[in-house]
Amino acid sequence: MAHATGSTTKRRTTTRRRFLRSAGGATALALAGCLGTGGGDGSGGGDGTTIRYLSDRGDSKEVMDQIVSEFEEQSDYTVEMIYTAKGTSSDQEMQKMVAAGNPPDVIFDTSTDAYRLQRDEVLAPVTGAVEDNDLPDPVSVDDESYFAAAMVEPLMGWYRSDVYDEDPETWENWLSEAERVTGEGEMNGYVVQSGQTNNADTQMTQYLWQNDVEIYRGPSDDIEVTVDEGSDREAAVETFEWVKRMAEFSPNGSGWEWGDAIGALQQENAAAIVSVGGLPILTIQGNRPDLVETLEPMPFPVPSGKSQDQWWAYMEGHLVRNDGQATEGAQEFVSFFNESDRFFDFVLSAPLFQFPPTRAQLDSEAVESNETIQQFPEVMELVREHWDVFTSVLATGDDGAPNIVAADAYGNQAFGQAADQLLVGGKSPEETVDWLGGKLREFQR
């Protein structure tokens, strides 16, 4: 994507400055809960009419209170909101509540975690919520749905338009351009991350997808690991060869989480990173509005001759446990949630980072008129252009069937570990692919 020039750039820059002054603080506050917040200890008990709702989105408490009030006005149930402590995931807190004998009824979590819980037979279906709201259906088992998406969060790269004239786009161009920037001595050209972190894991998985590597094959109940076999092995080796070369123009990103890469961008130690959605914008804008003005979004680098046909997007939303005290009420609430008049207020509490789960909602007036989104039209262009290729790591069985091996591999950050084997452990690209194939087979059941 070429960097805009002339009067268009001046208008956009002026608009961004005005936005960053007026809205930056509010958006930063909204983002805080996306990374973990405090509230509620989940120690109470259920009474059959009280729905216990566990969420890590404490930043959205004001909106959630309004949605809950709407629901309670038309229902015989009440909702008890329980927010996780800062730095604690919904899954971690859920396990504590289950161990204490007080499981939550509704959980705000990822589709990947939902599939693991469905496998453990502790979820009740939310088929009505999915069908009534025309939601994506990543956790579909025996014609029942076990996850109701509330938002989509696609991976996305960001580069400095004052350092790169345009997005280098291809692997080959990125190698030469990142080498140029690093050689100038002021900052690294790119950030390659490795290790047992979600950011490294998503990054390495996406690079393999960019080179058309079929990592898995088979139906949900018979997933086969294919990353180290035949032509897929050859393409995977090529991928890790490119990653190893790109790492020469990157700081040491071993063990880096999302915030570490964003910090490298903010501190001007790197001129380009890959992250998730507009998270870098929302994180940096409060401290470095001048830097935000230079940032342009991009897809992941792609090999020459390849197309962007598989793009990792997180899905977060609701699942209902079947061992709580108000299962039917929980199912009713989940169905209500996406229909609430305040649904868009919830999703747009962190605009650019999280998007609504359906294309119709993406094109809605609520989204198009959002002030933050209006300031960064390039992000919406990317999202709309690639909406049809957004996919979950879960949907990697045959014909997009849910893949429990992929879910467990992501839970253990196997692909990030593979990158560490390559970049820190000294394995060759060939040895790395073989290590990864063996590691993935450990998750087969």
GROMACS .gro file of C-alpha atoms in nm:
model
  445
    1MET     CA    1   0.000   0.000   0.000
    2ALA     CA    2   0.167   0.320  -0.117
    3HIS     CA    3   0.200   0.605   0.126
    4ALA     CA    4  -0.037   0.889   0.034
    5THR     CA    5   0.122   1.214  -0.078
    6GLY     CA    6   0.032   1.578  -0.131
    7SER     CA    7  -0.285   1.741   0.002
    8THR     CA    8  -0.440   1.406   0.101
    9THR     CA    9  -0.156   1.346   0.346
   10LYS     CA   10  -0.189   1.695   0.493
   11ARG     CA   11  -0.563   1.655   0.550
   12ARG     CA   12  -0.518   1.312   0.709
   13THR     CA   13  -0.235   1.430   0.934
   14THR     CA   14  -0.433   1.731   1.056
   15THR     CA   15  -0.736   1.513   1.125
   16ARG     CA   16  -0.528   1.259   1.314
   17ARG     CA   17  -0.373   1.528   1.532
   18ARG     CA   18  -0.715   1.661   1.625
   19PHE     CA   19  -0.837   1.310   1.707
   20LEU     CA   20  -0.532   1.220   1.912
   21ARG     CA   21  -0.576   1.525   2.131
   22SER     CA   22  -0.948   1.481   2.188
   23ALA     CA   23  -1.001   1.106   2.197
   24GLY     CA   24  -0.667   0.949   2.281
   25GLY     CA   25  -0.722   0.932   2.655
   26ALA     CA   26  -1.065   0.775   2.628
   27THR     CA   27  -0.951   0.512   2.379
   28ALA     CA   28  -0.647   0.425   2.589
   29LEU     CA   29  -0.873   0.374   2.887
   30ALA     CA   30  -1.099   0.147   2.685
   31LEU     CA   31  -0.801  -0.058   2.572
   32ALA     CA   32  -0.679  -0.118   2.926
   33GLY     CA   33  -0.940  -0.384   2.990
   34CYS     CA   34  -0.853  -0.568   2.669
   35LEU     CA   35  -0.521  -0.648   2.834
   36GLY     CA   36  -0.667  -0.740   3.175
   37THR     CA   37  -0.852  -0.549   3.448
   38GLY     CA   38  -0.964  -0.587   3.805
   39GLY     CA   39  -1.299  -0.651   3.974
   40GLY     CA   40  -1.507  -0.930   4.127
   41ASP     CA   41  -1.364  -1.243   4.291
   42GLY     CA   42  -1.621  -1.499   4.181
   43SER     CA   43  -1.663  -1.634   4.532
   44GLY     CA   44  -2.042  -1.613   4.546
   45GLY     CA   45  -2.284  -1.896   4.479
   46GLY     CA   46  -2.564  -1.938   4.225
   47ASP     CA   47  -2.935  -1.953   4.311
   48GLY     CA   48  -3.083  -2.067   3.980
   49THR     CA   49  -3.203  -1.722   3.876
   50THR     CA   50  -2.867  -1.544   3.893
   51ILE     CA   51  -2.643  -1.574   3.586
   52ARG     CA   52  -2.278  -1.561   3.680
   53TYR     CA   53  -2.088  -1.391   3.396
   54LEU     CA   54  -1.707  -1.407   3.392
   55SER     CA   55  -1.521  -1.160   3.169
   56ASP     CA   56  -1.176  -1.007   3.127
   57ARG     CA   57  -1.328  -0.692   2.972
   58GLY     CA   58  -1.360  -0.477   3.281
   59ASP     CA   59  -1.286  -0.174   3.066
   60SER     CA   60  -1.638  -0.214   2.926
   61LYS     CA   61  -1.807  -0.223   3.266
   62GLU     CA   62  -2.023   0.085   3.202
   63VAL     CA   63  -2.157  -0.054   2.875
   64MET     CA   64  -2.201  -0.401   3.021
   65ASP     CA   65  -2.406  -0.258   3.308
   66GLN     CA   66  -2.640  -0.104   3.052
   67ILE     CA   67  -2.669  -0.427   2.850
   68VAL     CA   68  -2.737  -0.621   3.169
   69SER     CA   69  -3.006  -0.370   3.274
   70GLU     CA   70  -3.174  -0.408   2.933
   71PHE     CA   71  -3.169  -0.785   2.970
   72GLU     CA   72  -3.299  -0.789   3.326
   73GLU     CA   73  -3.592  -0.565   3.231
   74GLN     CA   74  -3.724  -0.830   2.990
   75SER     CA   75  -3.612  -1.144   3.175
   76ASP     CA   76  -3.674  -1.335   3.497
   77TYR     CA   77  -3.298  -1.360   3.549
   78THR     CA   78  -3.041  -1.127   3.702
   79VAL     CA   79  -2.675  -1.110   3.598
   80GLU     CA   80  -2.378  -1.102   3.835
   81MET     CA   81  -2.072  -0.963   3.657
   82ILE     CA   82  -1.734  -1.102   3.764
   83TYR     CA   83  -1.426  -0.938   3.615
   84THR     CA   84  -1.082  -1.097   3.616
   85ALA     CA   85  -0.791  -0.939   3.797
   86LYS     CA   86  -0.536  -0.754   3.586
   87GLY     CA   87  -0.314  -0.994   3.395
   88THR     CA   88  -0.547  -1.289   3.458
   89SER     CA   89  -0.725  -1.457   3.169
   90SER     CA   90  -1.087  -1.571   3.176
   91ASP     CA   91  -0.964  -1.929   3.156
   92GLN     CA   92  -0.740  -1.890   3.462
   93GLU     CA   93  -1.018  -1.738   3.671
   94MET     CA   94  -1.269  -1.996   3.547
   95GLN     CA   95  -1.048  -2.280   3.669
   96LYS     CA   96  -1.033  -2.121   4.015
   97MET     CA   97  -1.411  -2.086   4.027
   98VAL     CA   98  -1.465  -2.445   3.913
   99ALA     CA   99  -1.221  -2.570   4.177
  100ALA     CA  100  -1.414  -2.373   4.439
  101GLY     CA  101  -1.741  -2.536   4.330
  102ASN     CA  102  -1.887  -2.214   4.185
  103PRO     CA  103  -1.845  -2.236   3.805
  104PRO     CA  104  -1.955  -1.937   3.599
  105ASP     CA  105  -2.257  -1.969   3.372
  106VAL     CA  106  -2.135  -1.740   3.092
  107ILE     CA  107  -1.771  -1.681   2.997
  108PHE     CA  108  -1.625  -1.422   2.761
  109ASP     CA  109  -1.339  -1.610   2.593
  110THR     CA  110  -1.186  -1.713   2.261
  111SER     CA  111  -1.322  -1.965   2.013
  112THR     CA  112  -1.011  -2.177   2.066
  113ASP     CA  113  -1.074  -2.207   2.440
  114ALA     CA  114  -1.440  -2.278   2.367
  115TYR     CA  115  -1.349  -2.579   2.153
  116ARG     CA  116  -1.123  -2.719   2.422
  117LEU     CA  117  -1.404  -2.688   2.676
  118GLN     CA  118  -1.652  -2.843   2.434
  119ARG     CA  119  -1.417  -3.140   2.398
  120ASP     CA  120  -1.423  -3.170   2.777
  121GLU     CA  121  -1.806  -3.182   2.763
  122VAL     CA  122  -1.863  -2.888   2.997
  123LEU     CA  123  -2.039  -2.655   2.752
  124ALA     CA  124  -2.406  -2.608   2.670
  125PRO     CA  125  -2.497  -2.514   2.310
  126VAL     CA  126  -2.565  -2.156   2.206
  127THR     CA  127  -2.706  -2.252   1.867
  128GLY     CA  128  -2.998  -2.012   1.893
  129ALA     CA  129  -2.770  -1.714   1.947
  130VAL     CA  130  -2.557  -1.808   1.645
  131GLU     CA  131  -2.851  -1.871   1.412
  132ASP     CA  132  -3.065  -1.576   1.524
  133ASN     CA  133  -2.779  -1.330   1.479
  134ASP     CA  134  -2.624  -1.490   1.169
  135LEU     CA  135  -2.290  -1.523   1.351
  136PRO     CA  136  -1.983  -1.712   1.233
  137ASP     CA  137  -1.983  -2.066   1.372
  138PRO     CA  138  -1.626  -2.178   1.451
  139VAL     CA  139  -1.723  -2.430   1.720
  140SER     CA  140  -1.987  -2.639   1.547
  141VAL     CA  141  -2.017  -3.000   1.664
  142ASP     CA  142  -2.294  -3.241   1.561
  143ASP     CA  143  -2.509  -2.953   1.430
  144GLU     CA  144  -2.487  -2.759   1.756
  145SER     CA  145  -2.294  -2.435   1.813
  146TYR     CA  146  -2.089  -2.380   2.126
  147PHE     CA  147  -1.949  -2.031   2.073
  148ALA     CA  148  -2.128  -1.702   1.995
  149ALA     CA  149  -1.881  -1.452   1.849
  150ALA     CA  150  -1.897  -1.094   1.974
  151MET     CA  151  -1.592  -0.955   1.796
  152VAL     CA  152  -1.315  -1.025   1.546
  153GLU     CA  153  -0.954  -0.912   1.596
  154PRO     CA  154  -0.739  -0.965   1.283
  155LEU     CA  155  -0.361  -0.967   1.286
  156MET     CA  156  -0.213  -0.662   1.117
  157GLY     CA  157   0.127  -0.511   1.047
  158TRP     CA  158   0.235  -0.147   1.087
  159TYR     CA  159   0.525   0.034   0.922
  160ARG     CA  160   0.664   0.386   0.939
  161SER     CA  161   0.585   0.578   0.624
  162ASP     CA  162   0.866   0.823   0.694
  163VAL     CA  163   1.115   0.534   0.681
  164TYR     CA  164   0.957   0.319   0.409
  165ASP     CA  165   0.822   0.498   0.102
  166GLU     CA  166   0.558   0.226   0.074
  167ASP     CA  167   0.479  -0.119   0.210
  168PRO     CA  168   0.752  -0.351   0.067
  169GLU     CA  169   0.480  -0.622   0.054
  170THR     CA  170   0.684  -0.924  -0.063
  171TRP     CA  171   0.933  -1.133   0.130
  172GLU     CA  172   1.206  -1.036  -0.114
  173ASN     CA  173   1.137  -0.664  -0.091
  174TRP     CA  174   1.114  -0.678   0.285
  175LEU     CA  175   1.456  -0.840   0.306
  176SER     CA  176   1.622  -0.569   0.101
  177GLU     CA  177   1.433  -0.281   0.258
  178ALA     CA  178   1.477  -0.403   0.617
  179GLU     CA  179   1.848  -0.447   0.546
  180ARG     CA  180   1.863  -0.089   0.415
  181VAL     CA  181   1.693   0.056   0.722
  182THR     CA  182   1.901  -0.148   0.966
  183GLY     CA  183   2.218  -0.055   0.779
  184GLU     CA  184   2.148   0.312   0.829
  185GLY     CA  185   2.212   0.247   1.196
  186GLU     CA  186   1.927   0.432   1.365
  187MET     CA  187   1.679   0.147   1.411
  188ASN     CA  188   1.602  -0.209   1.308
  189GLY     CA  189   1.396  -0.255   0.994
  190TYR     CA  190   1.149  -0.513   1.131
  191VAL     CA  191   1.060  -0.716   1.441
  192VAL     CA  192   1.070  -1.096   1.434
  193GLN     CA  193   0.938  -1.255   1.753
  194SER     CA  194   0.999  -1.602   1.890
  195GLY     CA  195   0.937  -1.806   2.202
  196GLN     CA  196   0.642  -1.932   2.401
  197THR     CA  197   0.420  -1.626   2.355
  198ASN     CA  198   0.094  -1.569   2.170
  199ASN     CA  199   0.248  -1.296   1.954
  200ALA     CA  200   0.533  -1.518   1.835
  201ASP     CA  201   0.297  -1.808   1.778
  202THR     CA  202   0.055  -1.611   1.563
  203GLN     CA  203   0.339  -1.454   1.369
  204MET     CA  204   0.503  -1.785   1.278
  205THR     CA  205   0.174  -1.952   1.190
  206GLN     CA  206   0.083  -1.665   0.959
  207TYR     CA  207   0.420  -1.680   0.782
  208LEU     CA  208   0.360  -2.048   0.706
  209TRP     CA  209   0.013  -1.966   0.575
  210GLN     CA  210   0.162  -1.691   0.358
  211ASN     CA  211   0.370  -1.957   0.181
  212ASP     CA  212   0.068  -2.187   0.134
  213VAL     CA  213   0.191  -2.444   0.385
  214GLU     CA  214  -0.087  -2.686   0.474
  215ILE     CA  215  -0.003  -2.754   0.837
  216TYR     CA  216  -0.288  -2.999   0.901
  217ARG     CA  217  -0.526  -3.215   0.705
  218GLY     CA  218  -0.831  -3.425   0.791
  219PRO     CA  219  -1.173  -3.408   0.958
  220SER     CA  220  -1.216  -3.290   1.316
  221ASP     CA  221  -1.197  -3.642   1.459
  222ASP     CA  222  -0.889  -3.746   1.259
  223ILE     CA  223  -0.651  -3.451   1.219
  224GLU     CA  224  -0.321  -3.536   1.049
  225VAL     CA  225  -0.008  -3.320   1.084
  226THR     CA  226   0.137  -3.247   0.738
  227VAL     CA  227   0.372  -2.950   0.791
  228ASP     CA  228   0.680  -3.174   0.765
  229GLU     CA  229   0.568  -3.387   0.471
  230GLY     CA  230   0.627  -3.356   0.096
  231SER     CA  231   0.575  -3.017  -0.067
  232ASP     CA  232   0.448  -2.870   0.259
  233ARG     CA  233   0.783  -2.949   0.422
  234GLU     CA  234   0.967  -2.779   0.136
  235ALA     CA  235   0.752  -2.466   0.169
  236ALA     CA  236   0.788  -2.469   0.549
  237VAL     CA  237   1.168  -2.488   0.517
  238GLU     CA  238   1.158  -2.190   0.277
  239THR     CA  239   0.948  -2.004   0.531
  240PHE     CA  240   1.190  -2.056   0.817
  241GLU     CA  241   1.480  -1.965   0.589
  242TRP     CA  242   1.312  -1.629   0.528
  243VAL     CA  243   1.236  -1.583   0.898
  244LYS     CA  244   1.602  -1.649   0.984
  245ARG     CA  245   1.720  -1.390   0.732
  246MET     CA  246   1.465  -1.131   0.848
  247ALA     CA  247   1.579  -1.182   1.208
  248GLU     CA  248   1.914  -1.031   1.107
  249PHE     CA  249   1.735  -0.697   1.077
  250SER     CA  250   1.536  -0.729   1.400
  251PRO     CA  251   1.608  -0.680   1.769
  252ASN     CA  252   1.621  -1.002   1.971
  253GLY     CA  253   1.249  -1.071   2.002
  254SER     CA  254   1.272  -1.397   2.195
  255GLY     CA  255   1.001  -1.408   2.461
  256TRP     CA  256   0.842  -1.082   2.349
  257GLU     CA  257   0.473  -1.029   2.410
  258TRP     CA  258   0.248  -0.790   2.216
  259GLY     CA  259   0.355  -0.491   2.422
  260ASP     CA  260   0.727  -0.555   2.371
  261ALA     CA  261   0.705  -0.520   1.993
  262ILE     CA  262   0.485  -0.211   2.030
  263GLY     CA  263   0.742  -0.072   2.272
  264ALA     CA  264   1.018  -0.122   2.016
  265LEU     CA  265   0.812   0.074   1.765
  266GLN     CA  266   0.732   0.350   2.014
  267GLN     CA  267   1.094   0.380   2.128
  268GLU     CA  268   1.206   0.393   1.764
  269ASN     CA  269   1.409   0.075   1.793
  270ALA     CA  270   1.220  -0.073   1.498
  271ALA     CA  271   1.048   0.070   1.190
  272ALA     CA  272   0.788  -0.206   1.138
  273ILE     CA  273   0.609  -0.469   1.346
  274VAL     CA  274   0.323  -0.715   1.316
  275SER     CA  275   0.061  -0.710   1.588
  276VAL     CA  276  -0.317  -0.743   1.615
  277GLY     CA  277  -0.548  -0.485   1.462
  278GLY     CA  278  -0.493  -0.127   1.573
  279LEU     CA  279  -0.345  -0.226   1.908
  280PRO     CA  280  -0.021  -0.035   1.835
  281ILE     CA  281  -0.218   0.281   1.754
  282LEU     CA  282  -0.428   0.261   2.070
  283THR     CA  283  -0.120   0.190   2.282
  284ILE     CA  284   0.114   0.452   2.139
  285GLN     CA  285  -0.119   0.743   2.073
  286GLY     CA  286  -0.120   0.882   2.427
  287ASN     CA  287   0.259   0.916   2.447
  288ARG     CA  288   0.367   0.960   2.086
  289PRO     CA  289   0.094   1.116   1.871
  290ASP     CA  290   0.367   1.240   1.636
  291LEU     CA  291   0.477   0.881   1.574
  292VAL     CA  292   0.121   0.759   1.519
  293GLU     CA  293   0.087   1.009   1.236
  294THR     CA  294   0.359   0.820   1.045
  295LEU     CA  295   0.218   0.469   1.092
  296GLU     CA  296   0.048   0.285   0.806
  297PRO     CA  297  -0.128  -0.054   0.831
  298MET     CA  298  -0.030  -0.351   0.616
  299PRO     CA  299  -0.094  -0.722   0.568
  300PHE     CA  300   0.181  -0.968   0.660
  301PRO     CA  301   0.463  -0.992   0.403
  302VAL     CA  302   0.388  -1.248   0.132
  303PRO     CA  303   0.623  -1.440  -0.103
  304SER     CA  304   0.635  -1.313  -0.462
  305GLY     CA  305   0.362  -1.471  -0.669
  306LYS     CA  306   0.152  -1.568  -0.366
  307SER     CA  307  -0.177  -1.411  -0.263
  308GLN     CA  308  -0.327  -1.322   0.074
  309ASP     CA  309  -0.575  -1.608   0.106
  310GLN     CA  310  -0.563  -1.701   0.476
  311TRP     CA  311  -0.550  -1.429   0.743
  312TRP     CA  312  -0.547  -1.509   1.114
  313ALA     CA  313  -0.825  -1.334   1.304
  314TYR     CA  314  -0.900  -1.393   1.669
  315MET     CA  315  -1.264  -1.444   1.760
  316GLU     CA  316  -1.384  -1.361   2.109
  317GLY     CA  317  -1.731  -1.403   2.243
  318HIS     CA  318  -1.957  -1.605   2.470
  319LEU     CA  319  -1.977  -1.965   2.580
  320VAL     CA  320  -2.209  -2.122   2.836
  321ARG     CA  321  -2.104  -2.390   3.082
  322ASN     CA  322  -2.349  -2.674   3.146
  323ASP     CA  323  -2.260  -2.717   3.514
  324GLY     CA  324  -2.361  -2.373   3.645
  325GLN     CA  325  -2.676  -2.278   3.834
  326ALA     CA  326  -2.852  -2.087   3.553
  327THR     CA  327  -2.768  -2.257   3.223
  328GLU     CA  328  -3.096  -2.173   3.048
  329GLY     CA  329  -3.076  -1.814   3.162
  330ALA     CA  330  -2.719  -1.795   3.038
  331GLN     CA  331  -2.825  -1.918   2.694
  332GLU     CA  332  -3.100  -1.656   2.693
  333PHE     CA  333  -2.854  -1.381   2.783
  334VAL     CA  334  -2.607  -1.482   2.511
  335SER     CA  335  -2.885  -1.469   2.253
  336PHE     CA  336  -2.984  -1.125   2.379
  337PHE     CA  337  -2.633  -0.980   2.386
  338ASN     CA  338  -2.574  -0.936   2.012
  339GLU     CA  339  -2.925  -0.791   1.972
  340SER     CA  340  -2.879  -0.530   2.244
  341ASP     CA  341  -2.907  -0.162   2.155
  342ARG     CA  342  -2.568  -0.119   2.323
  343PHE     CA  343  -2.388  -0.399   2.137
  344PHE     CA  344  -2.191  -0.158   1.918
  345ASP     CA  345  -2.090   0.046   2.219
  346PHE     CA  346  -1.932  -0.269   2.359
  347VAL     CA  347  -1.746  -0.359   2.039
  348LEU     CA  348  -1.636  -0.004   1.972
  349SER     CA  349  -1.492   0.047   2.319
  350ALA     CA  350  -1.158  -0.032   2.150
  351PRO     CA  351  -1.209   0.061   1.782
  352LEU     CA  352  -0.946  -0.046   1.528
  353PHE     CA  353  -0.850  -0.328   1.765
  354GLN     CA  354  -1.179  -0.516   1.770
  355PHE     CA  355  -1.442  -0.534   1.496
  356PRO     CA  356  -1.799  -0.672   1.494
  357PRO     CA  357  -1.832  -1.039   1.394
  358THR     CA  358  -2.045  -1.003   1.078
  359ARG     CA  359  -1.993  -0.814   0.754
  360ALA     CA  360  -2.334  -0.650   0.788
  361GLN     CA  361  -2.232  -0.512   1.127
  362LEU     CA  362  -1.894  -0.402   0.989
  363ASP     CA  363  -2.076  -0.194   0.726
  364SER     CA  364  -2.323  -0.049   0.976
  365GLU     CA  365  -2.372   0.319   1.047
  366ALA     CA  366  -2.247   0.269   1.404
  367VAL     CA  367  -1.908   0.151   1.279
  368GLU     CA  368  -1.874   0.392   0.986
  369SER     CA  369  -1.958   0.694   1.201
  370ASN     CA  370  -1.717   0.604   1.483
  371GLU     CA  371  -1.474   0.892   1.529
  372THR     CA  372  -1.166   0.677   1.583
  373ILE     CA  373  -1.234   0.462   1.279
  374GLN     CA  374  -1.289   0.770   1.064
  375GLN     CA  375  -0.938   0.891   1.146
  376PHE     CA  376  -0.776   0.575   1.009
  377PRO     CA  377  -0.960   0.484   0.687
  378GLU     CA  378  -0.665   0.270   0.571
  379VAL     CA  379  -0.740   0.020   0.847
  380MET     CA  380  -1.101  -0.020   0.741
  381GLU     CA  381  -0.993  -0.054   0.378
  382LEU     CA  382  -0.767  -0.344   0.473
  383VAL     CA  383  -1.031  -0.509   0.687
  384ARG     CA  384  -1.306  -0.481   0.426
  385GLU     CA  385  -1.078  -0.593   0.143
  386HIS     CA  386  -0.970  -0.908   0.326
  387TRP     CA  387  -1.282  -0.985   0.530
  388ASP     CA  388  -1.356  -1.304   0.335
  389VAL     CA  389  -1.013  -1.456   0.408
  390PHE     CA  390  -1.014  -1.387   0.783
  391THR     CA  391  -1.002  -1.722   0.959
  392SER     CA  392  -0.942  -1.871   1.299
  393VAL     CA  393  -0.652  -2.104   1.369
  394LEU     CA  394  -0.928  -2.334   1.490
  395ALA     CA  395  -1.075  -2.367   1.139
  396THR     CA  396  -0.783  -2.565   0.994
  397GLY     CA  397  -0.937  -2.908   0.947
  398ASP     CA  398  -1.078  -3.014   0.611
  399ASP     CA  399  -1.319  -2.752   0.472
  400GLY     CA  400  -1.263  -2.532   0.776
  401ALA     CA  401  -1.363  -2.798   1.031
  402PRO     CA  402  -1.258  -2.721   1.391
  403ASN     CA  403  -0.916  -2.862   1.472
  404ILE     CA  404  -0.839  -2.956   1.832
  405VAL     CA  405  -0.472  -3.023   1.750
  406ALA     CA  406  -0.437  -2.664   1.632
  407ALA     CA  407  -0.620  -2.539   1.942
  408ASP     CA  408  -0.383  -2.725   2.174
  409ALA     CA  409  -0.079  -2.625   1.969
  410TYR     CA  410  -0.179  -2.260   2.002
  411GLY     CA  411  -0.243  -2.304   2.375
  412ASN     CA  412   0.117  -2.424   2.409
  413GLN     CA  413   0.260  -2.174   2.158
  414ALA     CA  414   0.425  -2.453   1.958
  415PHE     CA  415   0.499  -2.233   1.655
  416GLY     CA  416   0.663  -1.964   1.867
  417GLN     CA  417   0.872  -2.235   2.029
  418ALA     CA  418   0.976  -2.354   1.683
  419ALA     CA  419   1.100  -2.004   1.602
  420ASP     CA  420   1.309  -2.011   1.919
  421GLN     CA  421   1.456  -2.345   1.813
  422LEU     CA  422   1.563  -2.174   1.491
  423LEU     CA  423   1.676  -1.834   1.615
  424VAL     CA  424   1.803  -1.912   1.964
  425GLY     CA  425   1.862  -2.287   1.965
  426GLY     CA  426   2.062  -2.290   1.643
  427LYS     CA  427   1.856  -2.545   1.453
  428SER     CA  428   1.862  -2.527   1.075
  429PRO     CA  429   1.536  -2.448   0.893
  430GLU     CA  430   1.509  -2.819   0.802
  431GLU     CA  431   1.564  -2.927   1.162
  432THR     CA  432   1.314  -2.666   1.280
  433VAL     CA  433   1.039  -2.799   1.053
  434ASP     CA  434   1.105  -3.155   1.171
  435TRP     CA  435   1.099  -3.039   1.533
  436LEU     CA  436   0.770  -2.859   1.475
  437GLY     CA  437   0.609  -3.163   1.310
  438GLY     CA  438   0.708  -3.381   1.605
  439LYS     CA  439   0.582  -3.122   1.853
  440LEU     CA  440   0.244  -3.094   1.683
  441ARG     CA  441   0.197  -3.471   1.688
  442GLU     CA  442   0.226  -3.458   2.067
  443PHE     CA  443  -0.116  -3.290   2.065
  444GLN     CA  444  -0.287  -3.562   1.861
  445ARG     CA  445  -0.523  -3.781   2.060
   0.00000   0.00000   0.00000
